[in-house]
Amino acid sequence: MSPARTYTAAHWGIYEVEAGQDGAPPRLFPLTVDSDPSLIGLDQLDPATQALRIAKPAVRESWLEGGPGSRPELRGQERFVEVDWDTALDLVAAEVGDVRARFGNEAIFGGSYGWSSAGRFHHAQSQVHRFLNLLGGYVRSVDSYSLGAGRALMPHIVASMDESNLSHTSWDVLAEHTQLFVTFGGVPLKNTQVSSGGSGRHRTRDGLAAMAKAGTRFVNISPVRDNLETGGPVEWIPIRPNTDTALMLALAFVIRQDPRFDRVFLDRCTVGYDRFEPYLTGQTDGVAKTPAWAEAITGVPAVRIVALADEMLSARTMINVAWALQRAAHGEQPFWALVTLACMLGQVGLPGGGYGLGYGAMNTQGSAHARLSGPVLSQGQNAVPAFIPVARIADMLLQPGAPFTYNGVTHAYPDIQLLYWAGGNPFHHHQDLNRLTRAWRKPRSIIVHEQYWTPAARFADVVLPATTSLERNDIGFAGREGYFIAMKKAVEPRGQSRDDYAIFADLAGRLGVGEAYTEGLDAEGWLRRLYDENAARVAKAGFDLPAFDGFWDQGLIDLAPHDRPLIMHQAFRADPETHRLGTPSGKIEIFSERIAGYGLDDCPGHPAWFEPFEWLGHPDAARHPLHLLSDQPKRRLHGQLDHSPYSRAGKVAGREPVYLNPGDAAARGIVDGDLVELFNDRGRCLAGAIVTDDIMPGVARLATGAWFDPGADLERNGNPNVLTLDRGSSAFAQGCAAQTCLVEARRHEGPIPAVEVYAPPPFAPA
Ligand SMILES: Nc1nc2c(c(=O)[nH]1)N[C@H]1C(S)=C(S)[C@@H](COP(=O)(O)OP(=O)(O)OC[C@H]3O[C@@H](n4cnc5c(=O)[nH]c(N)nc54)[C@H](O)[C@@H]3O)O[C@H]1N2
Ligand SMILES: Nc1nc2c(c(=O)[nH]1)N[C@H]1C(S)=C(S)[C@@H](COP(=O)(O)OP(=O)(O)OC[C@H]3O[C@@H](n4cnc5c(=O)[nH]c(N)nc54)[C@H](O)[C@@H]3O)O[C@H]1N2
Ligand SMILES: [Mo]
């Protein structure tokens, strides 16, 4: 008989926790009813994972001795001094107070982007924003690294990304009705392990398998082959990275000439096709977007483009795009072109037809679970109007006062003196990390709450150790994931780590807003309150949740009995006047007057092809002939748990693996397992070679998330962000463009540098 199990939730899924016998640590197991659990979280309590926990508050030596602003160039290299909590909190409170008094709240950057951990109360961003708002606000960030271009664009042309993510046609409907599934960028099962806030049952593998079994034909248009596993045959059409828009336009060109092209859907449910068509035919720019034109750009044979258009017109067709395509130069265009193409096929709102934006981005898309609200901690009001598009952080730090455009308006970068980060890792998520390292010298103080000695913690002035989900009680919930989870504390906090809530409560007390921050509640009081508030909300939607104590004893509330098939845009298609979209016209906008009105030459009023800043057709490809894709890692979430045994078991030559085509490897004398160097004018890193036919010639793939380990001028661990380009997708959205990046590769010769980032940083004697 195994002892009773409790539950914990992570972005990768729900785990069952079994108390250890005779003083042994608890053990984690996948959720029994999950048919495809993720292994990412099983090592959370492993001694090797725990060894990198931050044990005590720590302060960078010069900052402690010389005060704020001292020797900022030593960030990331210098020793830390461990201090007690009172000392650390006094220092942080004094510095926050001083920066406010001398420079104002608009000198505090509190955007604090990052995924942090699951759990609705101990959500680090909510906590840091609530704290800073009570003090008069902070400079925030908008949009995400995930969907920089998509989040800015989609509300203008269809609906917000949050709405879209929760409205995708469900897998059961796809299996029953979809005859042809065409995806740009696959549906990678490695990615659908996660959902922001926590996956419930993992459904994508079964969803794809059910479609294959029902006879759906799959076409994967992608630079890599191994991102669409259906259990059945898949046609792979390799495409040059960042050129998908050209292919979509050529498909549209062929469809337009086909007798089956019927304007009824366009006329009923969209606006602006007539403004787009002259661009498609070349009337406006002299370039007809023909299959031959697209072949020269994409490498996809014109005959295959013509045939694919015919196949799409002949079948119930779902077309899907990976989010990665918009994480690129002019990333607005593939999303807009995809929606346009789907509208021209006329199947939007029909069962199994239309478009998907990221069936392979997270577990969420395709869920048939009920859409309910979850518990939310109020963040209060931010009195500071200044903001940045999230991926413009280095520009902000390096160019205070400089103008930038976003969504049609010109703003100025604020002058930041203090960075406050809880629950994110900028030295994971940002591009061109050598540039970010220079930008990081600008503020006088950098305060970070972290659980582990991540690169972000190592580059801070003051590091405050935070607890993990397994060390505190919380409530788990994510949209359409089908569960409310009583996340029960399984172990005592490691070292002196404290909850972010407790840390901010003490800081708020020191700064005179303690009562406003806590509202007189401890963490347990907040869990009850957030649960009860939410239960009252969902009761209005007809769902009866048990009282808090019943929920807590029960452990899981399973919403599966309320599952309903879902068809995206079904109601809108049936009656577009009653079910108007949130766009200016209430319809899908193939031409957007509003975006056209911004007068931007890199994002006009309709989808269009632009040459990426870097790509295989660029002159610089002569020097850097490989297009680098830095995709999401299979064995971790971003940088989280990169140091765990499970993540490290995936390394090659002790570094993150880089996938190379056999021809590209042979031309460089590289064989499988070699230690290689990837480089361009922005940086150099090491990686371990995997030589495989699953990647097309001219493309290299190095997943994100190896902890940044800078050597003198060589990153040692395989972090692609020393190579990527730090430039906004366009003047419209300013989104992260990480997938636009050329590099060269060579075998590493000479002495082999050791990876140093998996050990704590150096400490000075206290
Ligand atoms: N080249 C390239 N770069 C990319 C991408 C890409 O495709 N290519 N993708 C981008 C995308 S889509 C994203 S979303 C970003 C992700 O970037 P991030 O979300 O910043 O990356 P994470 O590693 O998830 O960072 C979260 C951090 O929060 C910490 N943490 C977890 N729980 C808690 C807590 O309770 N309290 C505190 N204080 N800390 C906690 C974790 O230890 C971890 O270090 O990366 C982006 N960067
Ligand atoms: N295990 C795991 N899962 C994750 C994450 C993680 O860190 N780990 N991160 C999560 C997050 S925050 C996000 S935002 C999502 C991101 O979801 P995505 O952005 O969709 O994920 P990626 O893996 O970057 O890219 C998906 C596929 O697109 C392909 N691709 C890249 N560029 C191009 C292109 O130009 N054309 C075409 N046709 N294909 C291209 C890539 O090769 C890859 O196979 O993933 C989520 N899922
Ligand atoms: Mo993301």
mmCIF file of C-alpha atoms in Angstrom, residues 11 111-131 196-198 375-379 422-424 449 451 466-469 472-477 487 499-502 504 517 523 526-527 530 640:
data_model
loop_
_atom_site.group_PDB
_atom_site.id
_atom_site.type_symbol
_atom_site.label_atom_id
_atom_site.label_comp_id
_atom_site.label_asym_id
_atom_site.label_seq_id
_atom_site.Cartn_x
_atom_site.Cartn_y
_atom_site.Cartn_z
ATOM 1 C CA HIS A 11 3.702 24.498 -16.011
ATOM 2 C CA GLY A 111 8.194 44.606 -15.800
ATOM 3 C CA SER A 112 9.802 41.477 -14.419
ATOM 4 C CA TYR A 113 8.925 39.367 -17.456
ATOM 5 C CA GLY A 114 9.085 35.606 -17.082
ATOM 6 C CA TRP A 115 7.204 32.386 -16.536
ATOM 7 C CA SER A 116 8.022 31.995 -12.859
ATOM 8 C CA SER A 117 6.122 28.958 -11.529
ATOM 9 C CA ALA A 118 2.555 27.697 -11.509
ATOM 10 C CA GLY A 119 0.200 28.585 -8.649
ATOM 11 C CA ARG A 120 -2.239 31.485 -8.637
ATOM 12 C CA PHE A 121 -1.269 33.178 -5.379
ATOM 13 C CA HIS A 122 2.492 32.696 -5.236
ATOM 14 C CA HIS A 123 2.790 34.158 -8.707
ATOM 15 C CA ALA A 124 5.923 36.239 -8.564
ATOM 16 C CA GLN A 125 4.944 38.839 -11.201
ATOM 17 C CA SER A 126 1.611 39.511 -9.528
ATOM 18 C CA GLN A 127 3.404 39.941 -6.217
ATOM 19 C CA VAL A 128 6.107 42.282 -7.495
ATOM 20 C CA HIS A 129 3.593 44.371 -9.446
ATOM 21 C CA ARG A 130 1.267 44.634 -6.448
ATOM 22 C CA PHE A 131 4.193 45.713 -4.281
ATOM 23 C CA SER A 196 1.218 28.728 -18.814
ATOM 24 C CA GLY A 197 -0.129 28.146 -15.322
ATOM 25 C CA GLY A 198 0.020 24.368 -15.562
ATOM 26 C CA PRO A 375 -8.250 32.826 -8.845
ATOM 27 C CA VAL A 376 -6.364 36.116 -9.346
ATOM 28 C CA LEU A 377 -4.421 38.288 -6.934
ATOM 29 C CA SER A 378 -5.166 41.961 -7.502
ATOM 30 C CA GLN A 379 -2.100 43.893 -8.644
ATOM 31 C CA ALA A 422 10.990 38.268 -9.551
ATOM 32 C CA GLY A 423 10.118 35.171 -11.569
ATOM 33 C CA GLY A 424 11.974 35.677 -14.847
ATOM 34 C CA HIS A 449 14.260 37.164 -6.209
ATOM 35 C CA GLN A 451 15.181 30.067 -6.289
ATOM 36 C CA ALA A 466 12.562 32.429 -2.944
ATOM 37 C CA THR A 467 10.735 29.219 -2.100
ATOM 38 C CA THR A 468 9.578 26.741 -4.757
ATOM 39 C CA SER A 469 6.017 25.527 -5.317
ATOM 40 C CA ARG A 472 4.326 26.399 -0.006
ATOM 41 C CA ASN A 473 0.574 25.900 -0.330
ATOM 42 C CA ASP A 474 -1.102 27.310 -3.420
ATOM 43 C CA ILE A 475 -4.007 26.921 -5.821
ATOM 44 C CA GLY A 476 -3.272 25.661 -9.324
ATOM 45 C CA PHE A 477 -5.378 26.631 -12.305
ATOM 46 C CA MET A 487 -1.032 22.439 -4.398
ATOM 47 C CA ASP A 499 7.920 33.098 -0.167
ATOM 48 C CA ASP A 500 7.950 36.120 -2.502
ATOM 49 C CA TYR A 501 4.795 37.160 -0.649
ATOM 50 C CA ALA A 502 6.538 37.159 2.715
ATOM 51 C CA PHE A 504 7.319 41.777 -0.222
ATOM 52 C CA TYR A 517 -0.028 44.934 0.844
ATOM 53 C CA ALA A 523 -0.728 33.321 2.811
ATOM 54 C CA TRP A 526 -5.201 34.738 0.853
ATOM 55 C CA LEU A 527 -5.696 31.237 -0.551
ATOM 56 C CA LEU A 530 -8.927 34.017 -3.714
ATOM 57 C CA GLN A 640 14.092 26.369 -15.645
#
